Short mmCIF file of C-alpha atoms and ligand atoms in Angstrom, two decimals:
data_model
loop_
_atom_site.label_atom_id
_atom_site.label_comp_id
_atom_site.label_asym_id
_atom_site.label_seq_id
_atom_site.Cartn_x
_atom_site.Cartn_y
_atom_site.Cartn_z
CA UNK J 112 25.22 15.83 -3.28
CA UNK J 113 25.95 12.07 -2.68
CA UNK J 114 26.21 11.36 -6.47
CA UNK J 115 29.97 11.46 -6.37
CA UNK J 116 30.06 8.54 -3.91
CA UNK J 117 27.41 6.77 -5.90
CA UNK J 118 29.48 7.23 -9.16
CA UNK J 119 32.50 5.89 -7.24
CA UNK J 120 30.64 2.69 -6.17
CA UNK J 121 29.57 2.21 -9.89
CA UNK J 122 33.10 2.56 -10.95
CA UNK J 123 34.40 0.17 -8.28
CA UNK J 124 31.84 -2.39 -9.21
CA UNK J 125 32.40 -2.09 -12.98
CA UNK J 126 36.27 -2.29 -12.55
CA UNK J 127 35.82 -5.50 -10.45
CA UNK J 128 33.80 -7.05 -13.14
CA UNK J 129 36.16 -6.02 -15.92
CA UNK J 130 39.09 -7.57 -14.09
CA UNK J 131 37.23 -10.76 -13.34
CA UNK J 132 36.25 -11.26 -16.91
CA UNK J 133 39.40 -9.84 -18.40
CA UNK J 134 37.71 -7.18 -20.65
CA UNK J 135 37.82 -3.53 -20.99
CA UNK J 136 34.75 -1.29 -20.65
CA UNK J 137 33.54 1.20 -23.00
CA UNK J 138 30.20 1.98 -21.26
CA UNK J 139 28.37 1.20 -18.12
CA UNK J 140 24.57 0.85 -18.51
CA UNK J 141 22.54 1.87 -15.59
CA UNK J 142 18.77 1.58 -14.66
CA UNK J 143 17.71 4.47 -12.45
CA UNK J 144 14.41 5.03 -10.87
CA UNK J 145 13.14 8.36 -9.66
CA UNK J 146 12.67 7.13 -6.21
CA UNK J 147 16.35 6.04 -5.91
CA UNK J 148 17.09 9.53 -4.47
CA UNK J 149 19.77 9.90 -7.38
CA UNK J 150 19.65 12.60 -10.01
CA UNK J 151 20.80 11.45 -13.41
CA UNK J 152 22.33 14.81 -14.33
CA UNK J 153 24.59 15.00 -11.18
CA UNK J 154 25.36 11.38 -11.54
CA UNK J 155 26.65 11.73 -15.13
CA UNK J 156 28.71 14.60 -14.16
CA UNK J 157 30.16 12.89 -11.20
CA UNK J 158 30.93 9.76 -13.19
CA UNK J 159 33.14 11.76 -15.62
CA UNK J 160 35.12 13.22 -12.71
CA UNK J 161 35.21 9.97 -10.73
CA UNK J 162 36.54 7.88 -13.84
CA UNK J 163 39.67 10.06 -14.08
CA UNK J 164 42.76 7.75 -13.36
CA UNK J 165 40.90 4.69 -13.29
CA UNK J 166 40.74 1.97 -16.08
CA UNK J 167 37.19 3.32 -16.96
CA UNK J 168 38.55 6.74 -17.87
CA UNK J 169 36.95 7.82 -21.04
CA UNK J 170 33.99 5.17 -20.68
CA UNK J 171 30.43 6.36 -20.97
CA UNK J 172 27.64 6.09 -18.49
CA UNK J 173 24.41 5.27 -20.14
CA UNK J 174 21.38 5.83 -17.98
CA UNK J 175 18.01 4.46 -18.69
CA UNK J 176 15.48 6.20 -16.56
CA UNK J 177 12.82 3.88 -15.15
CA UNK J 178 9.28 4.96 -14.51
CA UNK J 179 7.48 4.46 -11.28
CA UNK J 180 5.23 1.50 -11.53
CA UNK J 181 2.59 0.95 -8.85
CA UNK J 182 0.07 -1.74 -8.06
CA UNK J 183 -3.42 -0.54 -7.96
CA UNK J 184 -5.62 -2.49 -5.66
CA UNK J 185 -8.88 -1.51 -7.31
CA UNK J 186 -7.88 -2.30 -10.75
CA UNK J 187 -5.82 -5.34 -9.61
CA UNK J 188 -3.12 -4.22 -11.96
CA UNK J 189 0.27 -2.71 -12.42
CA UNK J 190 0.10 1.04 -13.50
CA UNK J 191 2.52 3.62 -14.50
CA UNK J 192 2.48 6.66 -12.33
CA UNK J 193 1.93 9.92 -13.89
CA UNK J 194 3.45 12.13 -11.32
CA UNK J 195 5.80 11.74 -8.36
CA UNK J 196 3.56 14.27 -6.47
CA UNK J 197 0.43 12.10 -6.94
CA UNK J 198 0.58 8.46 -5.85
CA UNK J 199 -2.65 7.28 -7.30
CA UNK J 200 -3.76 5.04 -10.11
CA UNK J 201 -3.73 6.90 -13.49
CA UNK J 202 -6.92 5.22 -14.47
CA UNK J 203 -9.21 4.83 -11.52
CA UNK J 204 -7.66 7.31 -9.17
CA UNK J 205 -7.26 5.08 -6.23
CA UNK J 206 -4.39 6.15 -3.90
CA UNK J 207 -1.68 3.50 -3.74
CA UNK J 208 1.81 3.32 -1.92
CA UNK J 209 2.56 -0.06 -3.35
CA UNK J 210 5.57 0.62 -5.57
CA UNK J 211 6.81 -2.14 -7.91
CA UNK J 212 9.43 -0.10 -9.79
CA UNK J 213 11.03 3.26 -9.40
CA UNK J 214 13.61 2.67 -6.79
CA UNK J 215 16.20 0.99 -9.14
CA UNK J 216 19.87 1.99 -8.97
CA UNK J 217 21.19 -0.94 -10.89
CA UNK J 218 23.98 -1.58 -13.17
CA UNK J 219 22.22 -3.54 -15.98
CA UNK J 220 24.88 -4.31 -18.49
CA UNK J 221 28.61 -3.39 -19.40
CA UNK J 222 29.50 -2.48 -23.01
CA UNK J 223 32.85 -4.29 -23.38
CA UNK J 224 35.93 -4.34 -25.83
CA UNK J 225 38.25 -7.21 -25.69
CA UNK J 226 41.90 -6.93 -24.79
CA UNK J 227 42.12 -3.19 -25.24
CA UNK J 228 39.59 -0.46 -25.61
CA UNK J 229 38.17 -0.07 -29.12
CA UNK J 230 37.03 3.19 -30.41
CA UNK J 231 33.30 3.53 -29.51
CA UNK J 232 31.23 2.74 -32.66
CA UNK J 233 28.02 4.64 -33.34
CA UNK J 234 26.51 6.91 -30.61
CA UNK J 235 23.98 6.06 -28.07
CA UNK D 1158 36.41 -4.55 -34.75
CA UNK D 1159 32.78 -5.50 -34.58
CA UNK D 1160 30.26 -2.85 -35.38
CA UNK D 1161 28.00 -3.80 -32.55
CA UNK D 1162 29.17 -3.30 -29.09
CA UNK D 1163 29.24 -6.43 -26.96
CA UNK D 1164 26.91 -6.13 -24.03
CA UNK D 1165 27.45 -8.20 -20.87
CA UNK D 1166 24.33 -8.40 -18.79
CA UNK D 1167 25.22 -8.00 -14.94
CA UNK D 1168 22.45 -6.66 -12.93
CA UNK D 1169 24.18 -5.29 -9.80
CA UNK D 1170 22.43 -3.14 -7.29
CA UNK D 1171 24.86 -0.20 -6.73
CA UNK D 1172 23.81 0.16 -3.17
CA UNK D 1173 24.32 -3.52 -2.35
CA UNK D 1174 27.11 -3.23 0.12
CA UNK D 1175 24.88 -0.80 2.19
CA UNK D 1176 21.94 -2.91 1.85
CA UNK D 1177 23.77 -6.02 3.01
CA UNK D 1178 24.92 -4.21 6.24
CA UNK D 1179 21.56 -2.57 6.76
CA UNK D 1180 19.92 -6.14 6.60
CA UNK D 1181 22.16 -7.52 9.16
CA UNK D 1182 21.62 -4.59 11.47
CA UNK D 1183 17.78 -4.95 11.28
CA UNK D 1184 18.34 -8.62 11.96
CA UNK D 1185 20.19 -7.87 14.97
CA UNK D 1186 17.69 -5.28 16.09
CA UNK D 1187 14.98 -7.78 15.73
CA UNK D 1188 16.65 -10.61 17.64
CA UNK D 1189 17.60 -8.24 20.44
CA UNK D 1190 14.27 -6.76 20.71
CA UNK D 1191 15.40 -3.11 20.06
CA UNK D 1192 13.21 -0.84 18.18
CA UNK D 1193 15.12 1.59 15.99
CA UNK D 1194 13.70 4.85 14.75
CA UNK D 1195 15.71 7.18 12.28
CA UNK D 1196 14.83 10.79 11.88
CA UNK D 1197 15.36 12.70 8.69
CA UNK D 1198 14.47 16.48 7.85
CA UNK D 1199 15.85 19.58 6.34
CA UNK D 1200 18.57 21.32 8.27
CA UNK D 1201 17.13 23.14 11.30
CA UNK D 1202 13.72 21.60 11.16
CA UNK D 1203 14.06 20.58 14.88
CA UNK D 1204 15.20 16.99 14.91
CA UNK D 1205 17.60 17.51 18.03
CA UNK D 1206 14.98 19.41 20.00
CA UNK D 1207 12.22 16.80 19.23
CA UNK D 1208 14.76 14.00 20.07
CA UNK D 1209 15.86 15.49 23.33
CA UNK D 1210 12.33 15.80 24.42
CA UNK D 1211 11.49 12.31 23.41
CA UNK D 1212 14.60 10.91 25.13
CA UNK D 1213 13.97 12.87 28.33
CA UNK D 1214 10.28 11.59 28.51
CA UNK D 1215 10.75 8.11 27.32
CA UNK D 1216 13.74 7.52 29.56
CA UNK D 1217 11.29 7.47 32.53
CA UNK D 1218 9.82 4.14 31.50
CA UNK D 1219 12.06 2.76 28.66
CA UNK D 1220 15.76 2.16 28.06
CA UNK D 1221 16.60 4.59 25.23
CA UNK D 1222 19.59 5.82 23.38
CA UNK D 1223 20.60 7.94 20.37
CA UNK D 1224 23.12 8.22 17.67
CA UNK D 1225 23.42 11.48 15.91
CA UNK D 1226 25.05 12.25 12.60
CA UNK D 1227 26.39 15.63 11.96
CA UNK D 1228 28.86 17.02 9.32
CA UNK D 1229 31.27 18.66 11.75
CA UNK D 1230 30.30 19.44 15.21
CA UNK D 1231 29.36 17.61 18.34
CA UNK D 1232 26.75 20.21 19.44
CA UNK D 1233 23.76 17.95 18.70
CA UNK D 1234 25.23 15.16 20.88
CA UNK D 1235 25.92 17.48 23.71
CA UNK D 1236 22.25 18.76 23.62
CA UNK D 1237 20.85 15.22 23.49
CA UNK D 1238 23.16 14.05 26.30
CA UNK D 1239 21.13 16.51 28.65
CA UNK D 1240 18.30 13.87 28.54
CA UNK D 1241 20.79 11.59 30.46
CA UNK D 1242 20.36 8.89 27.90
CA UNK D 1243 23.52 7.37 26.32
CA UNK D 1244 24.29 9.36 23.17
CA UNK D 1245 26.98 8.87 20.47
CA UNK D 1246 28.14 11.37 17.85
CA UNK D 1247 28.87 10.15 14.13
CA UNK D 1248 30.76 12.91 12.59
CA UNK D 1249 30.27 12.45 8.81
CA UNK D 1250 32.93 14.92 7.54
CA UNK D 1251 31.89 15.94 3.97
CA UNK D 1252 29.35 13.05 3.59
CA UNK D 1253 25.74 14.46 3.60
CA UNK D 1254 24.09 11.39 5.05
CA UNK D 1255 24.59 8.39 7.38
CA UNK D 1256 25.27 5.03 5.78
CA UNK D 1257 24.53 1.60 7.47
CA UNK D 1258 28.30 0.87 8.05
CA UNK D 1259 28.57 4.11 10.19
CA UNK D 1260 25.60 2.83 12.30
CA UNK D 1261 27.31 -0.45 12.64
CA UNK D 1262 30.55 0.99 13.78
CA UNK D 1263 29.01 3.50 16.11
CA UNK D 1264 27.25 0.53 18.02
CA UNK D 1265 30.53 -1.05 18.56
CA UNK D 1266 30.90 -1.62 22.26
CA UNK D 1267 27.21 -1.14 23.07
CA UNK D 1268 24.93 -3.81 24.16
CA UNK D 1269 22.00 -3.32 21.96
CA UNK D 1270 20.09 -6.05 23.95
CA UNK D 1271 19.93 -3.50 26.80
CA UNK D 1272 17.96 -1.01 24.89
CA UNK D 1273 14.20 -0.73 24.09
CA UNK D 1274 14.61 2.05 21.57
CA UNK D 1275 17.46 3.34 19.76
CA UNK D 1276 16.93 6.76 17.87
CA UNK D 1277 19.23 7.88 14.96
CA UNK D 1278 19.26 11.54 14.00
CA UNK D 1279 20.51 11.78 10.39
CA UNK D 1280 22.34 14.58 8.83
CA UNK D 1281 19.97 17.56 8.09
CA UNK D 1282 19.26 16.80 4.44
CA UNK D 1283 15.95 16.02 2.46
CA UNK D 1284 17.80 14.38 -0.47
CA UNK D 1285 20.68 12.13 0.14
CA UNK D 1286 19.52 10.04 3.17
CA UNK D 1287 16.55 8.60 1.16
CA UNK D 1288 18.99 6.31 -0.65
CA UNK D 1289 20.41 4.57 2.28
CA UNK D 1290 18.76 2.04 4.34
CA UNK D 1291 20.17 2.22 7.99
CA UNK D 1292 18.47 -0.93 9.05
CA UNK D 1293 16.05 1.10 11.17
CA UNK D 1294 12.49 -0.29 11.83
CA UNK D 1295 10.90 3.12 11.35
CA UNK D 1296 11.92 6.13 9.32
CA UNK D 1297 10.32 9.30 10.49
CA UNK D 1298 10.56 12.45 8.43
CA UNK D 1299 10.18 15.68 10.34
CA UNK D 1300 8.88 18.95 8.85
CA UNK D 1301 8.49 22.19 10.75
CA UNK D 1302 5.53 24.77 10.34
CA UNK D 1303 7.87 27.30 9.16
CA UNK D 1304 9.12 25.41 6.07
CA UNK D 1305 6.06 25.83 3.95
CA UNK D 1306 3.18 23.31 3.40
CA UNK D 1307 4.54 22.02 0.11
CA UNK D 1308 7.64 20.34 1.48
CA UNK D 1309 6.25 16.93 0.79
CA UNK D 1310 5.70 17.73 -2.92
CA UNK D 1311 9.05 19.14 -3.26
CA UNK D 1312 10.79 16.15 -1.87
CA UNK D 1313 8.52 13.20 -2.63
CA UNK D 1314 11.34 10.71 -2.59
CA UNK D 1315 12.35 11.28 1.12
CA UNK D 1316 8.55 11.22 1.99
CA UNK D 1317 8.11 8.02 0.14
CA UNK D 1318 10.95 6.39 1.80
CA UNK D 1319 9.73 7.34 5.42
CA UNK D 1320 7.04 5.57 7.48
CA UNK D 1321 5.62 8.32 9.44
CA UNK D 1322 5.72 12.21 9.24
CA UNK D 1323 5.94 14.46 12.18
CA UNK D 1324 5.10 18.06 12.03
CA UNK D 1325 7.02 20.12 14.59
CA UNK D 1326 7.23 23.63 15.95
CA UNK D 1327 3.32 23.58 16.29
CA UNK D 1328 3.78 26.36 19.03
CA UNK D 1329 4.57 28.71 16.06
CA UNK D 1330 1.78 27.53 13.91
CA UNK D 1331 -0.48 30.56 14.42
CA UNK D 1332 2.39 33.06 13.92
CA UNK D 1333 3.26 31.61 10.54
CA UNK D 1334 -0.39 30.80 9.47
CA UNK D 1335 0.43 27.33 9.02
CA UNK D 1336 -2.29 25.30 7.14
CA UNK D 1337 -2.24 21.82 8.68
CA UNK D 1338 -4.96 20.50 6.28
CA UNK D 1339 -2.80 21.50 3.30
CA UNK D 1340 0.20 19.67 4.68
CA UNK D 1341 -1.87 16.69 5.51
CA UNK D 1342 -3.22 16.56 1.78
CA UNK D 1343 0.28 16.93 0.49
CA UNK D 1344 1.63 14.06 2.65
CA UNK D 1345 -1.25 11.90 1.38
CA UNK D 1346 -0.49 12.67 -2.25
CA UNK D 1347 3.05 11.49 -2.16
CA UNK D 1348 2.62 8.78 0.37
CA UNK D 1349 -1.06 7.61 0.75
CA UNK D 1350 -1.82 6.11 4.13
CA UNK D 1351 1.15 7.61 5.97
CA UNK D 1352 0.33 8.47 9.37
CA UNK D 1353 1.43 11.97 10.87
CA UNK D 1354 1.79 13.64 14.23
CA UNK D 1355 1.74 17.42 15.06
CA UNK D 1356 3.99 18.30 18.02
CA UNK D 1357 6.01 20.93 19.67
CA UNK D 1358 9.27 20.29 21.05
CA UNK D 1359 9.05 23.32 22.99
CA UNK D 1360 5.74 22.91 24.71
CA UNK D 1361 5.73 19.14 24.57
CA UNK D 1362 2.45 19.25 22.86
CA UNK D 1363 1.43 16.15 20.85
CA UNK D 1364 4.37 14.14 21.99
CA UNK D 1365 2.38 11.75 24.23
CA UNK D 1366 0.41 10.61 21.31
CA UNK D 1367 3.70 9.96 19.31
CA UNK D 1368 5.21 8.11 22.18
CA UNK D 1369 2.09 5.82 22.52
CA UNK D 1370 2.68 4.98 18.80
CA UNK D 1371 6.06 4.12 19.49
CA UNK D 1372 5.48 2.00 22.41
CA UNK D 1373 2.70 0.10 20.45
CA UNK D 1374 5.20 -0.63 17.79
CA UNK D 1375 7.69 -1.75 20.32
CA UNK D 1376 5.19 -4.26 21.78
CA UNK D 1377 4.72 -5.75 18.09
CA UNK D 1378 8.41 -5.78 17.44
CA UNK D 1379 9.49 -7.56 20.61
CA UNK D 1380 6.34 -9.06 22.22
CA UNK D 1381 8.08 -11.33 24.71
CA UNK D 1382 10.50 -8.55 25.65
CA UNK D 1383 7.80 -6.17 26.60
CA UNK D 1384 5.53 -8.68 28.10
CA UNK D 1385 8.36 -9.66 30.52
CA UNK D 1386 8.86 -6.02 31.44
CA UNK D 1387 5.26 -5.34 32.21
N1 GTP U 2586 9.58 27.51 18.73
C1 GTP U 2586 10.07 26.10 18.65
N2 GTP U 2586 11.43 26.03 18.13
C2 GTP U 2586 11.88 24.87 17.99
C3 GTP U 2586 11.14 23.82 18.22
N3 GTP U 2586 11.96 22.65 17.91
C4 GTP U 2586 13.18 23.21 17.44
N4 GTP U 2586 13.17 24.67 17.75
C5 GTP U 2586 14.30 25.46 17.29
O1 GTP U 2586 14.74 25.30 15.91
C6 GTP U 2586 16.07 25.47 15.76
C7 GTP U 2586 16.67 24.30 15.18
O2 GTP U 2586 16.42 23.08 16.07
P1 GTP U 2586 17.25 21.85 16.04
O3 GTP U 2586 16.66 20.96 16.99
O4 GTP U 2586 18.73 22.15 16.21
O5 GTP U 2586 17.08 21.28 14.37
P2 GTP U 2586 17.75 20.09 13.85
O6 GTP U 2586 16.82 19.53 12.86
O7 GTP U 2586 18.36 19.11 14.81
O8 GTP U 2586 18.99 20.77 13.06
P3 GTP U 2586 20.45 20.15 12.22
O9 GTP U 2586 20.69 19.02 13.08
O10 GTP U 2586 21.31 21.28 12.25
O11 GTP U 2586 19.78 19.82 10.92
C8 GTP U 2586 16.66 25.75 17.12
O12 GTP U 2586 16.72 27.15 17.36
C9 GTP U 2586 15.53 25.16 18.07
O13 GTP U 2586 15.39 25.84 19.28
C10 GTP U 2586 9.82 23.75 18.46
O14 GTP U 2586 9.04 22.84 18.73
N5 GTP U 2586 9.32 25.05 18.71
MG1 MG U 2587 20.20 18.35 14.93
ZN1 ZN U 2588 -6.78 1.71 -10.62
#
């Protein structure tokens, strides 16, 4: 379980950004690939715990799970992998280890309020 | 209050800090001509036994050393030190994996330029180590014949982050009716093209071929360095 230390890094980075830009953060948007080695569910859980007592307490972690994209040398094109257990082109079946996407562990955006936290509107 | 949340684009790699340190380490290993191999496996798969054997044999012709990560004890470092190679323990406490900064700290006071090979035994864990680049030149995933042939399918991420696979405890293969073809197929399914070696740390079987592979890689990694030694 290294999700707790990952969650703490996310929070540190977001807190830094928030201070630099003088905003409050309502949500952190994260892109997460299945090959990052981080489990979304464990991360959500850890995030909530790790936020306690920081300026991000009460904020949300919005995770967008990225699919694995590989390059197929036979089709000469980028393809979406069907299964992590089968690294081959979904169309022609050629095996490939050429990974284009799927390792992401990236803060993509911050949902911000201005001077103080505003009540979250809507639900995503 | 606006109805739309205000979104600030940021794009920040969460592991950036680790990656920066890892990149600096890799550059240092390259410039010093040291080839660095890290070992990952589930707990008890046989990393220390395999490494002890490797160090003992390679020490005869190469300058080798090892770092070993463990949650709490120094036992593995003590076992590895029997090879007579320099060994340093990294105690991780509650952390279930090594990070680049721990490697950097552990190398403090070591003259890397004096080494041909540095081996790093990661904490026994097939999940967490996959996220952390240690600056190594080769990541080796070890699995033993007693763990079941489907390990690669259960842990595709770590197999995907590794460069070669080593199947160990081959001396027990018959007793547990180990199916090498099936493991080979599973490795190829999650990591097409990945090379594998079948070894026994107990008998030493298969280890020569693996060492030949490493020395070939060293020659590519540090051509001048090895030419000068020959
Ligand atoms: N028969 C046989 N036993 C082995 C072999 N390699 C390791 N073992 C045994 O397997 C057990 C675990 O080996 P270790 O080398 O400690 O495994 P490890 O992966 O370093 O373990 P952790 O560091 O705790 O994760 C020990 O009892 C070893 O003696 C082998 O090639 N053959
Ligand atoms: Mg060990
Ligand atoms: Zn194809």
